[in-house]
Amino acid sequence: KAGVTQTPRYLIKTRGQQVTLSCSPISGHRSVSWYQQTPGQGLQFLFEYFSETQRNKGNFPGRFSGRQFSNSRSEMNVSTLELGDSALYLCASSLGHGSGASYEQYFGPGTRLTVT
Amino acid sequence: DAKTTQPNSMESNEEEPVHLPCNHSTISGTDYIHWYRQLPSQGPEYVIHGLTSNVNNRMASLAIAEDRKSSTLILHRATLRDAAVYYCILRDVPGKLIFGQGTTLQVKP
């Protein structure tokens, strides 16, 4: 079974621009979560989508948004990019949501975003 | 979100067992204990999880204290490939992992 895929793998943008990152979950997985990883802040939870609905959200400004499609694929968008948005953006998928605090997450390789 | 405390770093010799501790004194009854690891230049990887009882899988064992205020991840025979940052995470909400700083494990040949 193919793993979580993320596109693009690397991206360079300029301050003020916007960017869209894509995530394809493992086949059959319906939950997709997004994380930001920086050297200073470590791994931080952005948001989670299940059945095309945002179920959880982390402490990030409204410039960070996402969505999930009916095939469970997900995109996240960052508008008005700032230098501090330079990070590795990781997507993770899991089988379910519900009472599944036990469900493990499977991570993709990430998208490395550099803002200049 | 409940917090965990882990040592910043640990060292191990190859082919020896490794015990990675985690303290979580404020754990609630519904918190699952999850362990993930992140190898260099890769996304995090699920290792193991448990609620109350000790757990074993092909990668590791998880020993949970009777009062659930601490747990230990056990790698039975460390290999060089096990060198990574190991994260102990308490989770009561689906879809959301709150990562701490983790323990950087160095494995010496």
CSV table of N, CA and C in Angstrom, one decimal, chain B residues 1-6 22-34 68-69 88-93 96-100:
chain,number,residue,atom,x,y,z
B,1,ASP,N,-3.9,20.2,27.0
B,1,ASP,CA,-3.2,19.0,26.6
B,1,ASP,C,-2.2,18.6,27.7
B,2,ALA,N,-2.3,17.4,28.1
B,2,ALA,CA,-1.4,16.9,29.2
B,2,ALA,C,0.0,16.9,28.7
B,3,LYS,N,1.0,17.2,29.6
B,3,LYS,CA,2.4,17.3,29.2
B,3,LYS,C,3.2,16.1,29.6
B,4,THR,N,4.2,15.9,28.9
B,4,THR,CA,5.2,14.8,29.2
B,4,THR,C,6.5,15.4,29.4
B,5,THR,N,7.4,14.7,30.1
B,5,THR,CA,8.7,15.0,30.4
B,5,THR,C,9.6,13.9,30.0
B,6,GLN,N,10.6,14.2,29.1
B,6,GLN,CA,11.6,13.2,28.7
B,6,GLN,C,13.0,13.8,28.8
B,22,CYS,N,9.5,8.3,30.2
B,22,CYS,CA,8.6,9.4,30.0
B,22,CYS,C,7.8,9.6,31.2
B,23,ASN,N,7.8,10.8,31.7
B,23,ASN,CA,6.9,11.1,32.9
B,23,ASN,C,5.7,11.9,32.4
B,24,HIS,N,4.6,11.5,32.9
B,24,HIS,CA,3.3,12.2,32.6
B,24,HIS,C,2.4,12.2,33.8
B,25,SER,N,2.8,13.0,34.8
B,25,SER,CA,2.1,12.9,36.1
B,25,SER,C,0.7,13.5,36.1
B,26,THR,N,0.4,14.3,35.0
B,26,THR,CA,-1.0,14.8,35.0
B,26,THR,C,-1.9,14.1,34.0
B,27,ILE,N,-1.5,12.9,33.7
B,27,ILE,CA,-2.3,12.1,32.7
B,27,ILE,C,-3.7,11.9,33.2
B,28,SER,N,-4.7,11.9,32.3
B,28,SER,CA,-6.1,11.7,32.7
B,28,SER,C,-6.5,10.3,32.2
B,29,GLY,N,-7.6,9.8,32.7
B,29,GLY,CA,-8.0,8.5,32.4
B,29,GLY,C,-8.3,8.1,31.0
B,30,THR,N,-8.5,9.2,30.2
B,30,THR,CA,-8.8,8.9,28.7
B,30,THR,C,-7.6,9.1,27.8
B,31,ASP,N,-6.5,9.5,28.4
B,31,ASP,CA,-5.3,9.8,27.6
B,31,ASP,C,-4.6,8.5,27.2
B,32,TYR,N,-4.4,8.3,25.9
B,32,TYR,CA,-3.6,7.2,25.4
B,32,TYR,C,-2.1,7.7,25.4
B,33,ILE,N,-1.2,6.8,25.6
B,33,ILE,CA,0.2,7.1,25.6
B,33,ILE,C,0.8,6.6,24.2
B,34,HIS,N,1.2,7.6,23.4
B,34,HIS,CA,1.7,7.3,22.1
B,34,HIS,C,3.2,7.6,22.1
B,68,ARG,N,0.0,4.9,35.9
B,68,ARG,CA,0.0,5.6,34.6
B,68,ARG,C,0.7,6.9,34.6
B,69,LYS,N,1.4,7.2,35.6
B,69,LYS,CA,2.1,8.5,35.7
B,69,LYS,C,3.5,8.5,35.0
B,88,CYS,N,7.3,11.1,23.3
B,88,CYS,CA,6.2,10.5,24.1
B,88,CYS,C,5.1,11.5,24.1
B,89,ILE,N,3.9,11.0,23.7
B,89,ILE,CA,2.8,12.0,23.5
B,89,ILE,C,1.5,11.4,24.2
B,90,LEU,N,0.8,12.3,25.0
B,90,LEU,CA,-0.4,11.9,25.6
B,90,LEU,C,-1.5,12.4,24.6
B,91,ARG,N,-2.5,11.5,24.4
B,91,ARG,CA,-3.5,11.9,23.3
B,91,ARG,C,-4.9,11.5,23.8
B,92,ASP,N,-5.8,12.5,23.9
B,92,ASP,CA,-7.2,12.2,24.2
B,92,ASP,C,-8.1,12.7,23.1
B,93,VAL,N,-7.5,13.3,22.1
B,93,VAL,CA,-8.3,13.9,21.0
B,93,VAL,C,-7.9,13.3,19.7
B,96,LYS,N,-5.0,14.6,16.6
B,96,LYS,CA,-4.2,15.7,17.0
B,96,LYS,C,-3.1,15.2,17.9
B,97,LEU,N,-1.8,15.4,17.5
B,97,LEU,CA,-0.7,15.0,18.3
B,97,LEU,C,0.0,16.3,18.8
B,98,ILE,N,0.3,16.4,20.1
B,98,ILE,CA,1.1,17.5,20.6
B,98,ILE,C,2.5,17.0,20.9
B,99,PHE,N,3.4,17.4,20.1
B,99,PHE,CA,4.8,17.0,20.3
B,99,PHE,C,5.5,17.9,21.3
B,100,GLY,N,6.3,17.2,22.2
B,100,GLY,CA,7.3,18.0,23.0
B,100,GLY,C,8.6,18.0,22.3
